[in-house]
Amino acid sequence: MTDDLEHRLARLMAAAQQGDGPAYQALLRDCVPVVAASARRQGVTPDRVDDVVQEVLIAVHRARATYDPARPFLPWLRAIAQRRAIDGLRRHWRQAVREVHDPVAYESHAQETAEADDVLDAQSRALALRASIAGLPPGQRQAAERLGLQGQTLEEAAAETGRSKVALKVNLHRAIKALRGKLGGPAGAGEADDV
């Protein structure tokens, strides 16, 4: 049977070298089982055999002009398959050396995205802060909302509220102190007086 396969493949390759497209397609199709068997004999794992087969078919395509029809085809094909299988094994082992499989490290690695609990906690803190700001005296509430929450500059807040920059600074300072007291931060209760 090997002799039949040898003659068939050699005949198809000779026809393919002459430009016969269907013969070339038949040649490549018939080479697949030979190349796969050769790759498995070289120790290529089953999940990588198809990759080696593809590389060999590409190599056959590129090197088809170098085949001498007076010589046997199967040794020529198997030499290409052996080299590609070795290349594939080298690539696999280089990759295996660089990559480490460590499931414990994967499971204990801190996530870079916020967990749902963290998001809910942040939302509840923001609601508590807004509620606490709403309970401040009017001047402190106005300074905290405009300067703290809205991010306005002192100039912008002074222009819109008609208050002086100094008054806004004092009210913001008192608001921060009061909020720390309400929300459990350092520095006790705030002052209730507005400027």
Coordinates of N, CA, C and O in Angstrom, one line a residue:
M1 N 0.8 -1.2 0.0 CA 0.0 0.0 0.0 C 0.9 1.3 0.0 O 0.5 2.3 -0.6
T2 N 2.0 1.2 0.7 CA 2.9 2.4 0.7 C 3.4 2.7 -0.7 O 3.5 3.8 -1.1
D3 N 3.7 1.6 -1.4 CA 4.2 1.8 -2.8 C 3.1 2.5 -3.7 O 3.4 3.4 -4.5
D4 N 1.8 2.1 -3.5 CA 0.7 2.7 -4.2 C 0.6 4.1 -3.8 O 0.4 5.0 -4.7
L5 N 0.7 4.4 -2.5 CA 0.6 5.8 -2.1 C 1.8 6.6 -2.6 O 1.6 7.7 -3.1
E6 N 2.9 6.0 -2.6 CA 4.1 6.7 -3.1 C 4.0 7.1 -4.6 O 4.2 8.2 -5.0
H7 N 3.5 6.1 -5.4 CA 3.4 6.4 -6.8 C 2.2 7.4 -7.0 O 2.4 8.3 -7.9
R8 N 1.2 7.3 -6.3 CA 0.0 8.2 -6.5 C 0.5 9.7 -6.1 O 0.3 10.6 -6.9
L9 N 1.2 9.8 -5.0 CA 1.6 11.2 -4.6 C 2.6 11.7 -5.5 O 2.6 12.9 -5.9
A10 N 3.6 10.9 -6.0 CA 4.6 11.4 -6.9 C 4.0 11.8 -8.2 O 4.4 12.8 -8.8
R11 N 3.0 11.0 -8.7 CA 2.3 11.4 -9.9 C 1.5 12.7 -9.8 O 1.6 13.6 -10.6
L12 N 0.8 12.8 -8.6 CA 0.1 14.1 -8.4 C 1.0 15.3 -8.3 O 0.7 16.3 -8.8
M13 N 2.1 15.1 -7.6 CA 3.1 16.2 -7.5 C 3.6 16.6 -8.8 O 3.8 17.8 -9.1
A14 N 4.0 15.6 -9.7 CA 4.5 15.9 -11.0 C 3.4 16.7 -11.8 O 3.7 17.7 -12.5
A15 N 2.2 16.3 -11.7 CA 1.1 17.0 -12.4 C 0.9 18.4 -11.9 O 0.7 19.3 -12.6
A16 N 1.0 18.5 -10.5 CA 0.8 19.8 -9.9 C 1.9 20.8 -10.3 O 1.7 22.0 -10.5
Q17 N 3.2 20.2 -10.5 CA 4.3 21.1 -11.0 C 4.0 21.6 -12.4 O 4.6 22.6 -12.8
Q18 N 3.2 20.9 -13.1 CA 2.9 21.3 -14.5 C 1.7 22.2 -14.5 O 1.2 22.6 -15.6
G19 N 1.1 22.5 -13.4 CA 0.0 23.5 -13.3 C -1.4 22.8 -13.2 O -2.4 23.5 -13.4
D20 N -1.5 21.6 -12.9 CA -2.8 20.9 -12.8 C -3.4 21.2 -11.4 O -2.9 20.6 -10.4
G21 N -4.4 22.0 -11.4 CA -5.0 22.4 -10.1 C -5.7 21.3 -9.4 O -5.5 21.1 -8.2
P22 N -6.5 20.5 -10.1 CA -7.2 19.4 -9.3 C -6.2 18.4 -8.8 O -6.4 17.9 -7.7
A23 N -5.1 18.2 -9.5 CA -4.1 17.2 -9.1 C -3.4 17.8 -7.8 O -3.2 17.0 -6.8
Y24 N -3.2 19.1 -7.8 CA -2.6 19.7 -6.6 C -3.5 19.6 -5.4 O -3.0 19.3 -4.3
Q25 N -4.8 19.9 -5.6 CA -5.7 19.8 -4.5 C -5.8 18.3 -4.0 O -5.8 18.1 -2.7
A26 N -5.8 17.3 -4.9 CA -5.8 15.9 -4.5 C -4.5 15.6 -3.7 O -4.5 14.9 -2.7
L27 N -3.4 16.1 -4.2 CA -2.1 15.9 -3.5 C -2.1 16.4 -2.1 O -1.8 15.7 -1.1
L28 N -2.5 17.6 -1.9 CA -2.6 18.2 -0.5 C -3.5 17.4 0.4 O -3.2 17.1 1.5
R29 N -4.7 17.0 -0.2 CA -5.7 16.3 0.6 C -5.1 14.9 1.0 O -5.2 14.5 2.2
D30 N -4.4 14.3 0.1 CA -3.8 12.9 0.4 C -2.5 13.0 1.3 O -2.2 12.0 1.9
C31 N -1.9 14.2 1.4 CA -0.8 14.4 2.2 C -1.1 14.5 3.7 O -0.3 14.2 4.6
V32 N -2.4 15.0 4.0 CA -2.7 15.3 5.4 C -2.6 14.1 6.3 O -1.9 14.2 7.4
P33 N -3.1 12.8 6.0 CA -2.9 11.7 6.9 C -1.4 11.3 7.1 O -1.0 11.0 8.2
V34 N -0.6 11.4 6.1 CA 0.8 11.1 6.1 C 1.5 12.1 7.1 O 2.3 11.7 8.0
V35 N 1.2 13.4 6.9 CA 1.8 14.4 7.7 C 1.4 14.3 9.2 O 2.2 14.4 10.1
A36 N 0.1 14.0 9.4 CA -0.4 13.9 10.8 C 0.2 12.7 11.5 O 0.6 12.8 12.7
A37 N 0.4 11.6 10.8 CA 1.0 10.4 11.4 C 2.5 10.7 11.7 O 3.0 10.3 12.8
S38 N 3.2 11.4 10.8 CA 4.6 11.8 11.0 C 4.7 12.7 12.2 O 5.6 12.5 13.1
A39 N 3.8 13.6 12.4 CA 3.8 14.6 13.5 C 3.6 13.8 14.8 O 4.3 14.1 15.8
R40 N 2.7 12.9 14.8 CA 2.4 12.1 16.1 C 3.6 11.3 16.4 O 3.9 11.2 17.6
R41 N 4.3 10.7 15.4 CA 5.5 9.9 15.7 C 6.6 10.8 16.3 O 7.4 10.3 17.1
Q42 N 6.6 12.0 16.0 CA 7.6 13.0 16.5 C 7.3 13.4 17.9 O 8.1 14.1 18.6
G43 N 6.1 13.1 18.4 CA 5.7 13.5 19.8 C 4.9 14.7 19.9 O 4.7 15.3 21.0
V44 N 4.3 15.2 18.8 CA 3.5 16.3 18.8 C 2.1 15.9 19.4 O 1.6 14.9 19.1
T45 N 1.7 16.7 20.4 CA 0.4 16.4 21.1 C -0.8 16.5 20.2 O -0.7 17.3 19.2
P46 N -1.8 15.8 20.4 CA -3.0 15.7 19.5 C -3.6 17.1 19.3 O -4.0 17.4 18.2
D47 N -3.5 18.0 20.3 CA -4.1 19.3 20.1 C -3.3 20.2 19.2 O -3.7 21.3 18.7
R48 N -2.0 19.8 18.8 CA -1.2 20.6 18.0 C -0.9 20.0 16.6 O -0.2 20.6 15.8
V49 N -1.4 18.8 16.4 CA -1.1 18.1 15.1 C -1.7 18.9 14.0 O -1.0 19.1 12.9
D50 N -2.9 19.5 14.1 CA -3.4 20.2 13.0 C -2.6 21.4 12.6 O -2.5 21.8 11.4
D51 N -2.0 22.1 13.6 CA -1.1 23.2 13.3 C 0.1 22.8 12.5 O 0.5 23.5 11.6
V52 N 0.7 21.6 12.9 CA 1.8 21.1 12.2 C 1.4 20.8 10.7 O 2.1 21.1 9.8
V53 N 0.3 20.1 10.6 CA -0.2 19.8 9.2 C -0.3 21.0 8.4 O 0.1 21.0 7.2
Q54 N -0.9 22.1 8.9 CA -1.1 23.3 8.1 C 0.3 23.9 7.7 O 0.5 24.3 6.6
E55 N 1.2 23.9 8.7 CA 2.6 24.4 8.4 C 3.3 23.6 7.3 O 4.0 24.1 6.4
V56 N 3.1 22.3 7.3 CA 3.7 21.4 6.3 C 3.1 21.6 5.0 O 3.8 21.7 4.0
L57 N 1.8 21.8 4.9 CA 1.1 22.0 3.6 C 1.6 23.4 3.0 O 1.8 23.5 1.8
I58 N 1.8 24.3 3.9 CA 2.3 25.6 3.4 C 3.7 25.5 2.9 O 4.1 26.0 1.8
A59 N 4.5 24.7 3.6 CA 5.9 24.4 3.2 C 6.0 23.6 1.9 O 6.8 23.9 1.0
V60 N 5.1 22.7 1.7 CA 5.0 21.9 0.5 C 4.6 22.9 -0.7 O 5.2 22.8 -1.7
H61 N 3.7 23.8 -0.4 CA 3.3 24.7 -1.4 C 4.5 25.6 -1.8 O 4.8 25.8 -3.0
R62 N 5.3 26.1 -0.9 CA 6.4 27.0 -1.2 C 7.6 26.2 -1.8 O 8.3 26.8 -2.6
A63 N 7.7 24.9 -1.4 CA 8.9 24.2 -1.9 C 8.6 23.2 -3.0 O 9.4 22.4 -3.4
R64 N 7.4 23.3 -3.6 CA 7.0 22.3 -4.6 C 7.9 22.3 -5.8 O 8.1 21.3 -6.5
A65 N 8.5 23.4 -6.1 CA 9.4 23.5 -7.3 C 10.7 22.8 -7.1 O 11.4 22.4 -8.0
T66 N 11.0 22.5 -5.8 CA 12.3 21.9 -5.4 C 12.2 20.3 -5.5 O 13.2 19.6 -5.5
Y67 N 10.9 19.8 -5.6 CA 10.8 18.4 -5.7 C 11.2 17.8 -7.0 O 10.8 18.4 -8.1
D68 N 12.0 16.8 -7.0 CA 12.5 16.1 -8.2 C 11.7 14.9 -8.5 O 11.7 13.9 -7.7
P69 N 10.9 14.9 -9.6 CA 10.0 13.8 -9.8 C 10.7 12.5 -10.0 O 10.1 11.4 -10.0
A70 N 12.0 12.5 -10.3 CA 12.7 11.2 -10.4 C 13.0 10.6 -9.1 O 13.5 9.4 -9.0
R71 N 12.8 11.3 -8.0 CA 13.0 10.7 -6.7 C 11.7 10.4 -5.9 O 10.7 11.0 -6.3
P72 N 11.8 9.6 -4.9 CA 10.5 9.3 -4.2 C 9.9 10.5 -3.5 O 10.7 11.4 -3.0
F73 N 8.6 10.6 -3.4 CA 7.9 11.7 -2.9 C 7.8 11.6 -1.3 O 8.0 12.6 -0.6
L74 N 7.5 10.4 -0.8 CA 7.2 10.3 0.6 C 8.4 10.7 1.5 O 8.2 11.4 2.5
P75 N 9.6 10.3 1.2 CA 10.8 10.8 2.0 C 10.9 12.3 2.0 O 11.2 12.9 3.0
W76 N 10.6 12.9 0.8 CA 10.7 14.4 0.7 C 9.6 15.0 1.6 O 9.9 15.9 2.4
L77 N 8.4 14.5 1.6 CA 7.3 15.0 2.4 C 7.6 14.7 3.9 O 7.4 15.6 4.7
R78 N 8.1 13.5 4.2 CA 8.3 13.2 5.6 C 9.4 14.1 6.2 O 9.4 14.4 7.4
A79 N 10.4 14.4 5.4 CA 11.5 15.3 5.9 C 11.0 16.7 6.2 O 11.3 17.3 7.3
I80 N 10.1 17.2 5.4 CA 9.5 18.5 5.7 C 8.6 18.4 6.9 O 8.7 19.2 7.8
A81 N 7.8 17.3 7.0 CA 6.9 17.1 8.2 C 7.8 17.0 9.5 O 7.4 17.5 10.5
Q82 N 8.9 16.3 9.4 CA 9.7 16.1 10.6 C 10.3 17.4 11.0 O 10.2 17.8 12.2
R83 N 10.7 18.2 10.1 CA 11.3 19.6 10.5 C 10.2 20.5 11.1 O 10.5 21.2 12.0
R84 N 9.1 20.5 10.5 CA 8.0 21.3 11.0 C 7.5 20.8 12.4 O 7.1 21.6 13.2
A85 N 7.5 19.5 12.6 CA 7.1 19.0 13.9 C 8.1 19.4 14.9 O 7.7 19.8 16.1
I86 N 9.4 19.3 14.6 CA 10.4 19.7 15.6 C 10.3 21.2 15.9 O 10.4 21.6 17.0
D87 N 10.1 22.0 14.8 CA 9.9 23.4 15.0 C 8.7 23.7 16.0 O 8.7 24.5 16.9
G88 N 7.6 23.0 15.8 CA 6.4 23.1 16.6 C 6.7 22.7 18.0 O 6.2 23.4 19.0
L89 N 7.4 21.6 18.2 CA 7.8 21.2 19.6 C 8.7 22.2 20.3 O 8.5 22.5 21.5
R90 N 9.6 22.8 19.5 CA 10.5 23.8 20.1 C 9.7 25.0 20.6 O 9.9 25.6 21.6
R91 N 8.7 25.4 19.7 CA 7.9 26.6 20.0 C 7.1 26.3 21.3 O 6.9 27.1 22.2
H92 N 6.5 25.1 21.3 CA 5.7 24.7 22.5 C 6.5 24.7 23.8 O 6.0 25.2 24.8
W93 N 7.7 24.2 23.7 CA 8.5 24.1 25.0 C 9.0 25.5 25.4 O 9.1 25.8 26.5
R94 N 9.3 26.4 24.4 CA 9.7 27.7 24.7 C 8.6 28.5 25.4 O 8.8 29.2 26.4
Q95 N 7.4 28.3 24.9 CA 6.2 28.9 25.4 C 5.9 28.3 26.8 O 5.6 29.1 27.7
A96 N 6.1 27.0 27.0 CA 5.8 26.4 28.3 C 6.8 26.9 29.3 O 6.5 27.0 30.5
V97 N 8.0 27.2 28.9 CA 9.0 27.7 29.9 C 8.7 29.1 30.3 O 8.8 29.4 31.5
R98 N 8.1 29.9 29.4 CA 7.8 31.3 29.8 C 6.5 31.4 30.6 O 6.3 32.3 31.4
E99 N 5.5 30.5 30.3 CA 4.2 30.6 31.0 C 4.2 29.6 32.1 O 4.7 28.5 32.1
V100 N 3.6 30.1 33.2 CA 3.5 29.3 34.4 C 2.0 29.1 34.7 O 1.2 30.0 34.8
H101 N 1.7 27.9 35.0 CA 0.3 27.5 35.4 C 0.2 27.5 36.9 O 0.8 26.6 37.5
D102 N -0.4 28.5 37.5 CA -0.5 28.5 38.9 C -1.9 28.9 39.3 O -2.2 30.1 39.5
P103 N -2.8 28.0 39.5 CA -4.2 28.3 39.8 C -4.3 29.0 41.1 O -5.2 29.9 41.2
V104 N -3.5 28.8 42.1 CA -3.6 29.5 43.4 C -3.3 31.0 43.2 O -4.0 31.8 43.7
A105 N -2.3 31.3 42.4 CA -2.0 32.7 42.1 C -3.1 33.4 41.4 O -3.5 34.5 41.6
Y106 N -3.8 32.6 40.4 CA -4.9 33.2 39.7 C -6.1 33.5 40.6 O -6.7 34.5 40.5
E107 N -6.4 32.5 41.5 CA -7.5 32.7 42.4 C -7.3 33.8 43.4 O -8.2 34.4 43.9
S108 N -6.0 34.0 43.8 CA -5.8 35.0 44.9 C -5.4 36.3 44.3 O -5.1 37.3 45.1
H109 N -5.3 36.5 43.0 CA -4.9 37.8 42.4 C -6.1 38.8 42.6 O -7.2 38.5 42.3
A110 N -5.7 40.0 43.1 CA -6.7 41.0 43.3 C -7.3 41.5 42.0 O -6.6 41.7 41.0
Q111 N -8.6 41.6 41.9 CA -9.3 42.1 40.7 C -9.0 43.6 40.6 O -9.0 44.3 41.6
E112 N -8.9 44.0 39.4 CA -8.7 45.5 39.1 C -10.1 46.2 39.0 O -10.1 47.4 38.9
T113 N -11.1 45.5 38.8 CA -12.4 46.1 38.7 C -13.1 46.1 40.1 O -12.9 45.2 40.9
A114 N -14.0 47.0 40.3 CA -14.8 47.1 41.5 C -15.8 46.0 41.6 O -16.4 45.6 40.7
E115 N -15.8 45.4 42.8 CA -16.8 44.3 43.1 C -18.2 45.0 43.2 O -18.3 46.2 43.5
A116 N -19.2 44.3 43.1 CA -20.6 44.8 43.2 C -20.8 45.4 44.6 O -21.4 46.4 44.8
D117 N -20.2 44.7 45.7 CA -20.4 45.2 47.0 C -19.7 46.5 47.2 O -20.2 47.4 47.9
D118 N -18.5 46.7 46.6 CA -17.8 48.0 46.7 C -18.6 49.1 46.0 O -18.6 50.2 46.5
V119 N -19.2 48.8 44.9 CA -20.0 49.8 44.2 C -21.2 50.2 45.0 O -21.5 51.4 45.2
L120 N -21.9 49.2 45.6 CA -23.0 49.5 46.5 C -22.6 50.3 47.7 O -23.2 51.3 48.1
D121 N -21.4 50.0 48.3 CA -20.9 50.7 49.4 C -20.6 52.1 49.1 O -20.9 53.0 49.8
A122 N -20.0 52.4 47.9 CA -19.6 53.7 47.5 C -20.9 54.5 47.3 O -21.0 55.7 47.6
Q123 N -21.9 53.9 46.7 CA -23.2 54.6 46.4 C -23.9 54.9 47.7 O -24.4 56.0 47.9
S124 N -23.9 54.0 48.7 CA -24.5 54.3 50.0 C -23.7 55.4 50.7 O -24.4 56.3 51.4
R125 N -22.4 55.4 50.6 CA -21.6 56.5 51.2 C -22.0 57.9 50.6 O -22.1 58.9 51.2
A126 N -22.1 57.9 49.2 CA -22.5 59.1 48.5 C -23.8 59.6 49.0 O -24.0 60.8 49.2
L127 N -24.8 58.7 49.1 CA -26.1 59.1 49.6 C -26.1 59.6 51.0 O -26.7 60.6 51.3
A128 N -25.3 59.0 51.9 CA -25.2 59.5 53.2 C -24.6 60.9 53.3 O -25.0 61.7 54.0
L129 N -23.5 61.1 52.4 CA -22.9 62.4 52.3 C -23.9 63.5 51.9 O -24.0 64.5 52.5
R130 N -24.6 63.1 50.8 CA -25.6 64.1 50.3 C -26.7 64.4 51.4 O -27.1 65.6 51.5
A131 N -27.1 63.4 52.1 CA -28.1 63.6 53.2 C -27.5 64.5 54.3 O -28.2 65.4 54.8
S132 N -26.3 64.2 54.6 CA -25.6 65.0 55.7 C -25.4 66.5 55.2 O -25.6 67.4 56.0
I133 N -25.1 66.7 54.0 CA -24.9 68.0 53.4 C -26.3 68.8 53.5 O -26.3 69.9 53.8
A134 N -27.3 68.0 53.1 CA -28.7 68.6 53.1 C -29.1 69.1 54.5 O -29.8 70.0 54.7
G135 N -28.5 68.5 55.6 CA -28.8 68.8 57.0 C -28.0 70.0 57.5 O -28.2 70.4 58.7
L136 N -27.1 70.5 56.7 CA -26.2 71.6 57.2 C -27.0 72.9 57.2 O -27.9 73.1 56.4
P137 N -26.5 73.9 58.0 CA -27.1 75.2 57.9 C -26.9 75.8 56.4 O -26.0 75.3 55.7
P138 N -27.8 76.7 56.0 CA -27.8 77.1 54.6 C -26.4 77.6 54.0 O -26.1 77.2 52.9
G139 N -25.7 78.4 54.7 CA -24.4 78.9 54.2 C -23.4 77.8 54.0 O -22.7 77.7 53.0
Q140 N -23.3 76.8 55.0 CA -22.4 75.7 54.9 C -22.8 74.8 53.8 O -22.0 74.3 53.0
R141 N -24.1 74.5 53.7 CA -24.7 73.6 52.6 C -24.3 74.2 51.3 O -23.9 73.5 50.4
Q142 N -24.5 75.5 51.1 CA -24.3 76.2 49.8 C -22.8 76.1 49.5 O -22.4 75.7 48.3
A143 N -21.9 76.3 50.4 CA -20.4 76.2 50.2 C -20.0 74.8 49.9 O -19.3 74.5 48.9
A144 N -20.6 73.8 50.6 CA -20.2 72.4 50.4 C -20.7 71.9 49.0 O -20.0 71.2 48.3
E145 N -22.0 72.3 48.7 CA -22.5 71.9 47.4 C -21.7 72.5 46.2 O -21.4 71.8 45.3
R146 N -21.5 73.8 46.2 CA -20.9 74.4 45.1 C -19.4 74.1 45.0 O -18.9 73.8 43.9
L147 N -18.7 74.2 46.1 CA -17.2 74.0 46.1 C -16.8 72.6 46.1 O -15.9 72.2 45.5
G148 N -17.6 71.8 46.9 CA -17.2 70.4 47.0 C -17.8 69.5 46.0 O -17.1 68.8 45.3
L149 N -19.2 69.5 45.9 CA -19.8 68.6 45.0 C -19.8 69.0 43.5 O -19.6 68.2 42.6
Q150 N -20.0 70.3 43.3 CA -20.1 70.8 41.9 C -18.7 71.2 41.4 O -18.5 71.3 40.2
G151 N -17.7 71.3 42.3 CA -16.4 71.6 41.9 C -16.1 73.0 41.3 O -15.2 73.2 40.5
Q152 N -17.0 73.9 41.8 CA -16.8 75.3 41.3 C -15.6 75.9 42.0 O -15.2 75.5 43.1
T153 N -15.0 76.9 41.3 CA -13.9 77.7 42.0 C -14.5 78.7 42.9 O -15.7 79.0 42.9
L154 N -13.7 79.2 43.8 CA -14.1 80.3 44.7 C -14.7 81.5 44.0 O -15.7 82.0 44.4
E155 N -14.1 81.8 42.9 CA -14.5 83.0 42.1 C -15.9 82.7 41.5 O -16.8 83.6 41.6
E156 N -16.1 81.5 41.0 CA -17.4 81.2 40.4 C -18.5 81.2 41.4 O -19.6 81.7 41.2
A157 N -18.2 80.5 42.6 CA -19.2 80.4 43.6 C -19.5 81.8 44.2 O -20.7 82.1 44.5
A158 N -18.5 82.6 44.4 CA -18.7 84.0 44.9 C -19.6 84.8 43.9 O -20.5 85.5 44.4
A159 N -19.3 84.7 42.7 CA -20.1 85.4 41.7 C -21.6 85.0 41.6 O -22.5 85.8 41.5
E160 N -21.8 83.7 41.7 CA -23.2 83.2 41.7 C -24.0 83.4 42.9 O -25.2 83.6 42.9
T161 N -23.3 83.3 44.1 CA -24.0 83.4 45.4 C -24.1 84.8 45.9 O -24.9 85.1 46.8
G162 N -23.1 85.7 45.5 CA -23.1 87.0 46.0 C -22.3 87.0 47.4 O -22.3 88.1 48.0
R163 N -21.7 86.0 47.8 CA -21.0 85.9 49.0 C -19.5 86.1 48.7 O -19.0 85.9 47.6
S164 N -18.8 86.6 49.7 CA -17.3 86.8 49.5 C -16.6 85.4 49.5 O -17.1 84.4 50.0
K165 N -15.4 85.5 48.9 CA -14.6 84.2 48.9 C -14.2 83.8 50.3 O -14.2 82.6 50.6
V166 N -14.0 84.8 51.2 CA -13.6 84.4 52.6 C -14.8 83.8 53.3 O -14.6 82.8 54.0
A167 N -16.0 84.3 53.1 CA -17.2 83.7 53.7 C -17.4 82.3 53.2 O -17.7 81.4 54.0
L168 N -17.2 82.1 51.9 CA -17.3 80.7 51.3 C -16.3 79.8 51.9 O -16.6 78.6 52.2
K169 N -15.1 80.2 52.1 CA -14.0 79.4 52.6 C -14.3 79.0 54.1 O -14.2 77.8 54.5
V170 N -14.8 80.0 54.9 CA -15.1 79.7 56.3 C -16.2 78.7 56.3 O -16.2 77.7 57.1
N171 N -17.3 78.9 55.5 CA -18.4 78.0 55.6 C -18.1 76.6 55.1 O -18.6 75.6 55.6
L172 N -17.2 76.5 54.1 CA -16.7 75.2 53.6 C -16.0 74.5 54.7 O -16.2 73.3 55.0
H173 N -15.1 75.2 55.4 CA -14.3 74.6 56.5 C -15.2 74.1 57.6 O -15.1 73.0 58.1
R174 N -16.2 74.9 58.0 CA -17.2 74.5 59.0 C -18.0 73.3 58.5 O -18.3 72.4 59.3
A175 N -18.4 73.3 57.3 CA -19.2 72.2 56.7 C -18.4 70.9 56.8 O -18.9 69.9 57.2
I176 N -17.1 71.0 56.4 CA -16.3 69.8 56.5 C -16.1 69.3 57.9 O -16.2 68.1 58.1
K177 N -16.0 70.2 58.8 CA -15.9 69.8 60.2 C -17.1 69.1 60.7 O -17.1 68.1 61.4
A178 N -18.3 69.7 60.3 CA -19.6 69.2 60.7 C -19.8 67.8 60.1 O -20.3 66.9 60.7
L179 N -19.4 67.7 58.8 CA -19.6 66.4 58.1 C -18.7 65.3 58.7 O -19.2 64.1 58.8
R180 N -17.5 65.6 59.1 CA -16.7 64.6 59.8 C -17.3 64.2 61.1 O -17.3 63.0 61.4
G181 N -17.9 65.1 61.8 CA -18.6 64.7 63.0 C -19.8 63.8 62.8 O -20.0 62.8 63.5
K182 N -20.6 64.1 61.8 CA -21.8 63.3 61.4 C -21.4 62.0 60.9 O -22.1 61.0 61.1
L183 N -20.4 61.9 60.0 CA -20.1 60.7 59.3 C -19.0 59.8 60.0 O -18.6 58.8 59.5
G184 N -18.6 60.3 61.2 CA -17.7 59.4 62.0 C -16.2 59.7 61.7 O -15.4 58.9 62.0
G185 N -15.9 60.8 61.0 CA -14.5 61.1 60.7 C -13.9 61.8 61.9 O -14.5 62.0 62.9
P186 N -12.6 62.1 61.8 CA -11.9 62.8 62.9 C -12.4 64.2 63.1 O -13.0 64.8 62.2
A187 N -12.1 64.8 64.2 CA -12.4 66.2 64.5 C -13.9 66.4 64.7 O -14.6 66.9 63.9
G188 N -14.4 66.2 65.8 CA -15.7 66.3 66.4 C -16.7 67.1 65.6 O -16.6 67.3 64.4
A189 N -17.8 67.5 66.2 CA -18.9 68.2 65.6 C -18.5 69.5 65.1 O -17.6 70.2 65.6
G190 N -19.3 69.9 64.0 CA -19.0 71.2 63.4 C -19.7 72.3 64.1 O -20.5 72.1 65.0
E191 N -19.3 73.5 63.6 CA -19.9 74.7 64.2 C -21.2 75.0 63.4 O -21.2 74.8 62.2
A192 N -22.2 75.5 64.1 CA -23.5 75.7 63.4 C -23.6 77.1 62.9 O -24.6 77.4 62.2
D193 N -22.7 78.0 63.2 CA -22.8 79.4 62.7 C -22.4 79.5 61.3 O -21.5 78.9 60.8
D194 N -23.2 80.3 60.6 CA -22.9 80.7 59.2 C -22.2 82.0 59.2 O -22.4 82.9 60.1
V195 N -21.3 82.2 58.2 CA -20.7 83.6 58.1 C -21.5 84.3 57.0 O -21.9 83.8 56.0

